[in-house]
Tab-separated table of C-alpha atoms in Angstrom:
chain	number	residue	atom	x	y	z
A	1	MET	CA	-35.027	11.652	6.015
A	2	LEU	CA	-33.107	11.683	2.735
A	3	LEU	CA	-30.543	14.104	4.142
A	4	GLY	CA	-29.881	11.768	7.059
A	5	LEU	CA	-29.632	8.779	4.732
A	6	GLY	CA	-27.148	10.669	2.554
A	7	ILE	CA	-24.984	11.533	5.538
A	8	VAL	CA	-25.034	7.957	6.837
A	9	LEU	CA	-24.212	6.490	3.423
A	10	GLY	CA	-21.456	9.068	2.880
A	11	VAL	CA	-19.808	8.211	6.188
A	12	ALA	CA	-20.224	4.481	5.465
A	13	GLY	CA	-18.639	4.918	2.023
A	14	ILE	CA	-15.633	6.798	3.383
A	15	GLY	CA	-15.303	4.223	6.169
A	16	PHE	CA	-15.370	1.405	3.612
A	17	LEU	CA	-12.678	3.083	1.512
A	18	CYS	CA	-10.477	3.566	4.585
A	19	TRP	CA	-10.989	-0.074	5.609
A	20	LEU	CA	-10.081	-1.146	2.056
A	21	LEU	CA	-6.912	0.952	2.180
A	22	PHE	CA	-5.839	-0.583	5.498
A	23	PHE	CA	-6.687	-4.087	4.265
A	24	CYS	CA	-4.774	-3.699	0.995
A	25	ALA	CA	-1.836	-1.691	2.382
A	26	VAL	CA	0.368	-4.791	2.547
A	27	TYR	CA	0.083	-5.153	-1.219
A	28	ALA	CA	1.337	-1.628	-2.039
A	29	ALA	CA	4.927	-2.738	-2.746
A	30	PRO	CA	4.015	-5.534	-5.194
A	31	LEU	CA	1.542	-3.233	-6.926
A	32	PHE	CA	4.189	-0.528	-7.200
A	33	VAL	CA	6.725	-2.983	-8.648
A	34	ALA	CA	4.143	-4.323	-11.101
A	35	ALA	CA	3.238	-0.824	-12.285
A	36	MET	CA	6.875	0.207	-12.684
A	37	VAL	CA	7.838	-2.935	-14.622
A	38	CYS	CA	4.816	-2.606	-16.887
A	39	THR	CA	5.453	1.097	-17.524
A	40	THR	CA	9.168	0.605	-18.136
A	41	PHE	CA	8.717	-2.254	-20.571
A	42	TYR	CA	5.997	-0.446	-22.488
A	43	ASP	CA	7.632	3.004	-22.563
A	44	HIS	CA	10.970	1.693	-23.805
A	45	ALA	CA	9.263	-0.366	-26.533
A	46	MET	CA	10.630	-3.629	-25.166
A	47	MET	CA	7.224	-5.303	-25.211
A	48	SER	CA	3.739	-4.751	-26.555
A	49	GLY	CA	0.975	-3.578	-24.223
A	50	SER	CA	-0.400	-6.975	-23.265
A	51	HIS	CA	3.048	-8.504	-22.784
A	52	ALA	CA	4.134	-5.572	-20.615
A	53	ILE	CA	1.020	-5.999	-18.462
A	54	LEU	CA	1.715	-9.719	-18.049
A	55	ALA	CA	5.364	-9.029	-17.175
A	56	GLY	CA	4.252	-6.446	-14.584
A	57	ILE	CA	1.774	-8.872	-13.034
A	58	GLY	CA	4.477	-11.542	-12.895
A	59	ALA	CA	6.945	-9.148	-11.233
A	60	GLY	CA	4.352	-8.087	-8.645
A	61	ILE	CA	3.498	-11.691	-7.837
A	62	MET	CA	7.185	-12.529	-7.548
A	63	VAL	CA	7.809	-9.669	-5.086
A	64	MET	CA	4.832	-10.718	-2.970
A	65	VAL	CA	5.765	-14.411	-2.935
A	66	LEU	CA	9.427	-13.726	-2.154
A	67	GLY	CA	8.559	-11.290	0.633
A	68	GLN	CA	6.067	-13.693	2.203
A	69	ALA	CA	8.497	-16.610	1.836
A	70	ILE	CA	11.328	-14.701	3.501
A	71	LEU	CA	9.090	-13.601	6.363
A	72	ALA	CA	7.671	-17.110	6.801
A	73	SER	CA	11.004	-18.935	6.760
A	74	SER	CA	13.611	-16.599	8.253
A	75	HIS	CA	14.494	-16.512	11.934
A	76	ASP	CA	17.008	-13.666	11.517
A	77	PRO	CA	15.477	-10.518	13.054
A	78	PHE	CA	17.549	-8.123	10.902
A	79	LEU	CA	16.363	-9.766	7.672
A	80	ARG	CA	12.753	-9.809	8.872
A	81	VAL	CA	12.851	-6.108	9.816
A	82	THR	CA	14.479	-5.199	6.497
A	83	VAL	CA	11.919	-7.087	4.409
A	84	SER	CA	9.053	-5.747	6.511
A	85	LEU	CA	10.306	-2.192	6.035
A	86	LEU	CA	10.691	-2.674	2.286
A	87	LEU	CA	7.101	-3.898	2.096
A	88	ALA	CA	5.605	-1.367	4.555
A	89	LEU	CA	7.214	1.856	3.293
A	90	PRO	CA	5.218	1.953	0.026
A	91	ALA	CA	2.089	1.427	2.117
A	92	ALA	CA	3.013	4.462	4.224
A	93	LEU	CA	3.512	6.510	1.054
A	94	ALA	CA	0.121	5.375	-0.210
A	95	GLY	CA	-1.431	6.379	3.119
A	96	PHE	CA	0.232	9.792	2.889
A	97	GLY	CA	-1.149	10.380	-0.591
A	98	MET	CA	-4.611	9.159	0.338
A	99	THR	CA	-4.953	11.328	3.425
A	100	LEU	CA	-3.462	14.341	1.633
A	101	GLY	CA	-6.108	13.852	-1.054
A	102	PHE	CA	-8.877	13.546	1.537
A	103	SER	CA	-7.667	16.677	3.323
A	104	GLY	CA	-7.750	18.504	-0.007
A	105	LEU	CA	-11.488	17.851	-0.180
A	106	GLY	CA	-12.016	20.098	2.829
A	107	ASP	CA	-10.971	23.676	3.328
A	108	MET	CA	-7.725	23.063	5.214
A	109	GLY	CA	-4.542	25.037	4.927
A	110	ALA	CA	-1.309	23.553	3.640
A	111	ILE	CA	0.327	22.940	7.018
A	112	PRO	CA	-2.667	21.167	8.653
A	113	SER	CA	-3.098	19.092	5.478
A	114	TYR	CA	0.487	17.845	5.630
A	115	ILE	CA	0.244	17.172	9.371
A	116	PHE	CA	-2.943	15.194	8.765
A	117	ALA	CA	-1.295	13.346	5.851
A	118	THR	CA	1.738	12.479	7.976
A	119	PHE	CA	-0.571	11.056	10.644
A	120	GLY	CA	-2.355	9.019	7.934
A	121	ALA	CA	0.976	7.719	6.634
A	122	LEU	CA	1.937	6.595	10.133
A	123	CYS	CA	-1.415	4.851	10.597
A	124	VAL	CA	-1.396	3.038	7.260
A	125	GLY	CA	2.304	2.166	7.470
A	126	GLY	CA	1.792	0.917	11.017
A	127	ALA	CA	-1.136	-1.241	9.916
A	128	ALA	CA	0.954	-2.765	7.126
A	129	TRP	CA	3.881	-3.272	9.513
A	130	THR	CA	1.582	-5.017	12.004
A	131	ARG	CA	0.196	-7.350	9.344
A	132	LEU	CA	3.686	-8.207	8.119
A	133	CYS	CA	5.033	-8.790	11.637
A	134	ALA	CA	2.157	-11.188	12.297
A	135	ILE	CA	3.740	-13.654	9.841
A	136	GLN	CA	5.650	-16.032	12.097
A	137	PRO	CA	8.452	-18.275	10.832
A	138	ALA	CA	7.680	-21.947	10.685
């Protein structure tokens, strides 16, 4: 009984983490920008720790708001595709890293791991692309 419960809860936990990754994939670009701004400001001694964190949060929010505003207001297909790609590519990279990490938990070789990770990157990037393309201009 406990073995079955452990298997069910393990599968449910991995399923929840995958759902969370797909749900949050749209926010990979703002999170990346926030982390890079925070790290740059702190490493180059431009700001103290708390100020660098606040500047990173502000930069991430600004990227998200500008991306959503451009997608919600622009009717130009080239601009919409460009902004969607800029926001979806970091999500694909996050999906690649996540599935490569999951494949490292098993006993896979290097080539199947990278094939599996590439498939995961396509899935996560496609999910982010779909969510971003669902934003229709007003």
